[in-house]
Amino acid sequence: MSNKYEAIMGLEIHAELMTASKMFCAAPVVDSVEAEPNTAVHPLCLGMPGTLPVINRQAVEYALRVALALNCQINQHNIFARKNYFYPDLPKGYQISQYEEPIGVNGWLDVELDDGTHKRIGIRRVHMEEDTGKLTHQDDGTSLVDYNRAGVPLLEIVSEPDIHSGEEARAYAMKIRQILRYLGVNSGDMEKGVLRVEPNISIRPSGSQEFGTRTELKNLNSFKALADGAAHEIERQIQVVESGGRVVQETRGWSEDKKRTFSQRSKEEAEDYRYFPEPDLPPLFISEAWIAEVKAALPELPDAKIERYVNGFGLTAYEARVLTEERAVAEWLDTAVAAGGDPKSVSKWLLNELFRLMNEHKQNIEQIQVTPAGLVELIALVDKGAINNNTAKEVLAEMFTSGQSAQAIVQARGLAQISNEAAIVALIERVLAANPEMVARYTNGEEKLRGWFVGQIMAQSKGKANPALVNQLLAQKLLRLRD
Amino acid sequence: MDLTTLTLTQLRQALRSGATTSVAATQAVLDHIVARDNDIQSFLTITDEMALEQAQQADQRRANGEDSPLLGIPVAVKDIICTQGVETTAGSKILEGFVPPYDAFVVRQLKAAGAVILGKTNTDEFAMGSSTENSAFFTTRNPYDQTRVAGGSSGGSAAAVATGMAYGALGTDTGGSVRQPASFCGVVGLRPTYGRMSRWGVVAFASTLDQVGTFGRTVADCTAVFQATAGYDPMDSTSLNVPVPDFEAALTGDIRGLRVGVPQEYFIEGIDKEVETAVRNAIAKLAELGTEIVEISLPHTAYALPVYYLIAPAEASANLARYDGIRFGPRVEGADMIDSVKKTRALFGPEVKRRIMLGTYALSAGYYEAYYGRALKARTLIKQDFLNAFEKVDVIATPTSPTTAFKIGAIVDDPLQMYLQDIFTLPVNLSASCGLSVPCGFDSQGLPIGLQLIGNTLQEATILNVAFAYEQTVIGNLLSVKSWR
């Protein structure tokens, strides 16, 4: 982007909440990609006559978690409103949403950019609403509608226009996703549409205080699409203005294949949603006590964890970031440390060996059989010299597949390290005796052959000899040979 | 014994004493419907088989020594209230053939109390009207003069109860739709406090105003149906979680010491002289019964009508958006999806369309503050009027309707004239009060006149007892009027 222009971007993020039932009725929340169409429905979420909404307490609690985690002021007096518009996937002809008094306002979130700098992005509001159904248009001109998703609790998180590039947009959206996952309220699965990110983008001459006309970008189903789509849209707007044109207020889509945005729907005439207070729901009052309770139960969030890992555990910022990416991994580490593990060595084993095994076996940390205590036991075996590092890696691999403890594997396979000096000396002598030529070359000055001898001795011990002891005793022996 | 001449309370005694059975009473009523309803046109659907089945079960239960408040008593339900397995149209073509898979809470309550459900009664489309002339199907006729309306929108229920085609009935009252037809048909109609009755399963017209009400030939009958159906329902977030008093036990007839307010704003130019006389006579009777009559003022009364006709249509415009033919109800196929929806929504009648347009306009950007926003503020003033009044009085007495039943077709093309029908009833809906209509005489043409009694929030027991006490002084008269049967 040329420095002549500045891009101004605000993000609207819609996140479905993983509650047991829908926002206003008893129908279950299901995976709307997997479930048979129209099986998770109830007369209310089908908009049938005479049905009435009842607020899902769990959904409010989830919304409260998010609003608190995003440093919002909490509105205790919550009003639901009807947002009126017609679309066949909207069963009642209106969406129950929050308009004038949303649950959270004036929050913020710190994000780390690629260059390592940090940036604070304002959160204008967090509000509760309900999702719509899904329409599928068929080739024969008919349309199919699935109401499984209709009425699923939905959170809308609106940022301030503090974002200035596709990269910043991505960093912010990823951080929001990470927090939603930490809070256990959303799976973050963008491809399934449970998390939807829509940037509002405009440009203005650098230094100007006016806002330009904005476009809204839709159907971005990955963070890469968000970064690329936003970057391309910024460039497109600059070109429009540079060539003497005028940016039109509209909704635009992003084509991954063509690497360009395209016009979807003109928004020249602002849609009139005729908001009015939802008459079927009295105001929802959120007590101080409830806020305090939810706040106290919030998990430690990524930023706090990173700080603790760097300052408390002595990890590098990079290590800390990788280990906190997912709450389950960080909690695994914390559990291991609580079980007596040294934070640095547990982290090293996690980052190097366990991650490799998880990748190899396509499992996540919640699926693996290795327990935090199990890893700590393994590390202890290495520390006290019972097995060496290489053996430990093999043992871990077996722990991973069999679920057995390190001790059990070491015993069953006779992997215990040979630290008996006499036994090692015997091994050394056997190797030297079997290789007189090599001994001769060594005594003639080829000192680098010492490594070859170590290899032979380790092989003879089937890898079980204590390498430190082998090195030490071999050195003494060779020294005597040269004398 | 002609079972259909009994009141609900009398039938209950007869059933309890074993003098008759529910099957006998139900059969008598069904026969009477066959004989009479061709003329009156109260019922949109008659569930005769189901009713006889329920009656048999009721008799069986009674034979087993069971009893419950309405065990074996045949009642009717306004067709805007959902009944599981029974077509519920709300008087509209757009719900013709719609069979709900659920019962409204109040219907579940009726069933739990042992009632026998006779069928579904006629209503103005989506309860929008004061005469049932806006019903998509037919107009219910006044039992006292078949060239006149029965009132509305719950005209079917009122006429059925008046003619002995049901011992009691449910209606809904959004602006007077229980009280006004009760007044026109010479029966008792109660509109309880908002939140006293669950709205779950009641097809919505205007959500902050709608409330289920009950009809009876006498105050005791009306109270019995109310007693059985009132109560908290967690599925209606606007339902009030308060105890339901024993309303029937509260009908003592002793009203000495109560203060009855007479608001000057309700005795205005344009009110029928005979109506005014009958109501003033009734108020004088209340004084004789030991109450203190107090002149009061409800200064914002004049705003009730315009406020109502902004709020009710605004809410209706959203409530009626769901009728698109996609998920339930009839669908008129068009060239494409949008065309189908348009053609389906053309099934709405003219009054419903008018109110959808009014409400959509009142909520539109740029007009919201001037119309809907100001209406909400004025509504607060009207509420406050009642709260102020109820600091001075216990009950407010007014006419229910400015006139007696009007001729079919007389004002159907004049919506404003029709809207004025509810001028005395709709302030109750806009406030947190409750109200009822009790017969208080006839005009020179033999048409019934209704006295409206308004009570403070949740004070149904008070107004029912005042109505009961009044009724005792005239009941012989009222029940002896048989000309309409």
PDB file of N, CA and C in Angstrom, chain B residues 127 136 141 158 177-178 187 218 229 286 293 295 305 315-316 333 338 340 345 350 383 419 476 480:
ATOM      1  N   ALA B 127     -57.433 -11.416  15.458  1.00  0.00           N
ATOM      2  CA  ALA B 127     -58.068 -10.644  16.541  1.00  0.00           C
ATOM      3  C   ALA B 127     -58.123  -9.150  16.242  1.00  0.00           C
ATOM      4  N   ALA B 136     -61.965 -14.208   8.162  1.00  0.00           N
ATOM      5  CA  ALA B 136     -61.875 -14.589   6.750  1.00  0.00           C
ATOM      6  C   ALA B 136     -62.985 -15.553   6.384  1.00  0.00           C
ATOM      7  N   ARG B 141     -73.200 -13.816  14.511  1.00  0.00           N
ATOM      8  CA  ARG B 141     -74.357 -12.933  14.689  1.00  0.00           C
ATOM      9  C   ARG B 141     -74.732 -12.797  16.151  1.00  0.00           C
ATOM     10  N   ALA B 158     -68.156 -15.372  22.763  1.00  0.00           N
ATOM     11  CA  ALA B 158     -69.197 -14.658  23.503  1.00  0.00           C
ATOM     12  C   ALA B 158     -70.580 -15.165  23.091  1.00  0.00           C
ATOM     13  N   SER B 177     -61.226  -7.123  23.190  1.00  0.00           N
ATOM     14  CA  SER B 177     -61.800  -8.224  22.416  1.00  0.00           C
ATOM     15  C   SER B 177     -62.518  -9.294  23.225  1.00  0.00           C
ATOM     16  N   VAL B 178     -62.413  -9.259  24.547  1.00  0.00           N
ATOM     17  CA  VAL B 178     -63.248 -10.127  25.375  1.00  0.00           C
ATOM     18  C   VAL B 178     -64.414  -9.313  25.926  1.00  0.00           C
ATOM     19  N   VAL B 187     -73.061 -11.425  28.303  1.00  0.00           N
ATOM     20  CA  VAL B 187     -72.374 -12.401  29.165  1.00  0.00           C
ATOM     21  C   VAL B 187     -71.267 -11.693  29.931  1.00  0.00           C
ATOM     22  N   THR B 218     -72.337 -16.299  33.871  1.00  0.00           N
ATOM     23  CA  THR B 218     -72.404 -15.557  35.128  1.00  0.00           C
ATOM     24  C   THR B 218     -70.982 -15.236  35.576  1.00  0.00           C
ATOM     25  N   THR B 229     -57.407 -21.591  34.357  1.00  0.00           N
ATOM     26  CA  THR B 229     -56.434 -21.336  33.293  1.00  0.00           C
ATOM     27  C   THR B 229     -55.335 -20.349  33.686  1.00  0.00           C
ATOM     28  N   LEU B 286     -74.299  -0.157  42.988  1.00  0.00           N
ATOM     29  CA  LEU B 286     -73.068  -0.450  43.739  1.00  0.00           C
ATOM     30  C   LEU B 286     -73.022   0.379  45.021  1.00  0.00           C
ATOM     31  N   ILE B 293     -68.891   5.940  46.129  1.00  0.00           N
ATOM     32  CA  ILE B 293     -68.683   6.341  44.734  1.00  0.00           C
ATOM     33  C   ILE B 293     -67.824   7.615  44.715  1.00  0.00           C
ATOM     34  N   GLU B 295     -65.829  10.441  42.233  1.00  0.00           N
ATOM     35  CA  GLU B 295     -65.546  10.985  40.899  1.00  0.00           C
ATOM     36  C   GLU B 295     -64.034  11.042  40.720  1.00  0.00           C
ATOM     37  N   LEU B 305     -56.534   5.829  22.308  1.00  0.00           N
ATOM     38  CA  LEU B 305     -56.813   5.302  20.973  1.00  0.00           C
ATOM     39  C   LEU B 305     -55.638   5.498  20.005  1.00  0.00           C
ATOM     40  N   GLU B 315     -46.254  -3.741  16.710  1.00  0.00           N
ATOM     41  CA  GLU B 315     -45.924  -5.092  17.159  1.00  0.00           C
ATOM     42  C   GLU B 315     -46.475  -6.131  16.185  1.00  0.00           C
ATOM     43  N   ALA B 316     -47.675  -5.878  15.682  1.00  0.00           N
ATOM     44  CA  ALA B 316     -48.284  -6.822  14.742  1.00  0.00           C
ATOM     45  C   ALA B 316     -47.450  -6.927  13.463  1.00  0.00           C
ATOM     46  N   GLU B 333     -48.183 -21.076  -4.713  1.00  0.00           N
ATOM     47  CA  GLU B 333     -46.970 -21.170  -5.513  1.00  0.00           C
ATOM     48  C   GLU B 333     -46.888 -20.017  -6.507  1.00  0.00           C
ATOM     49  N   ILE B 338     -39.586 -15.658  -4.010  1.00  0.00           N
ATOM     50  CA  ILE B 338     -40.111 -14.367  -3.551  1.00  0.00           C
ATOM     51  C   ILE B 338     -41.550 -14.174  -4.022  1.00  0.00           C
ATOM     52  N   SER B 340     -43.694 -16.540  -4.615  1.00  0.00           N
ATOM     53  CA  SER B 340     -44.541 -17.418  -3.791  1.00  0.00           C
ATOM     54  C   SER B 340     -44.874 -16.752  -2.465  1.00  0.00           C
ATOM     55  N   ARG B 345     -48.713 -14.161   1.056  1.00  0.00           N
ATOM     56  CA  ARG B 345     -49.065 -13.082   1.991  1.00  0.00           C
ATOM     57  C   ARG B 345     -50.272 -12.272   1.515  1.00  0.00           C
ATOM     58  N   PRO B 350     -57.938  -7.346   4.326  1.00  0.00           N
ATOM     59  CA  PRO B 350     -57.608  -5.917   4.207  1.00  0.00           C
ATOM     60  C   PRO B 350     -57.256  -5.240   5.537  1.00  0.00           C
ATOM     61  N   LYS B 383     -50.634   4.617  31.892  1.00  0.00           N
ATOM     62  CA  LYS B 383     -50.403   3.702  33.016  1.00  0.00           C
ATOM     63  C   LYS B 383     -50.444   4.467  34.335  1.00  0.00           C
ATOM     64  N   TYR B 419     -62.675   1.473  15.181  1.00  0.00           N
ATOM     65  CA  TYR B 419     -61.664   1.591  16.226  1.00  0.00           C
ATOM     66  C   TYR B 419     -62.259   2.243  17.488  1.00  0.00           C
ATOM     67  N   GLY B 476     -81.671 -12.614  38.400  1.00  0.00           N
ATOM     68  CA  GLY B 476     -82.959 -13.198  38.022  1.00  0.00           C
ATOM     69  C   GLY B 476     -83.413 -12.643  36.687  1.00  0.00           C
ATOM     70  N   SER B 480     -83.398 -14.745  33.033  1.00  0.00           N
ATOM     71  CA  SER B 480     -84.746 -15.066  32.569  1.00  0.00           C
ATOM     72  C   SER B 480     -84.976 -14.612  31.125  1.00  0.00           C
TER      73      SER B 480
END
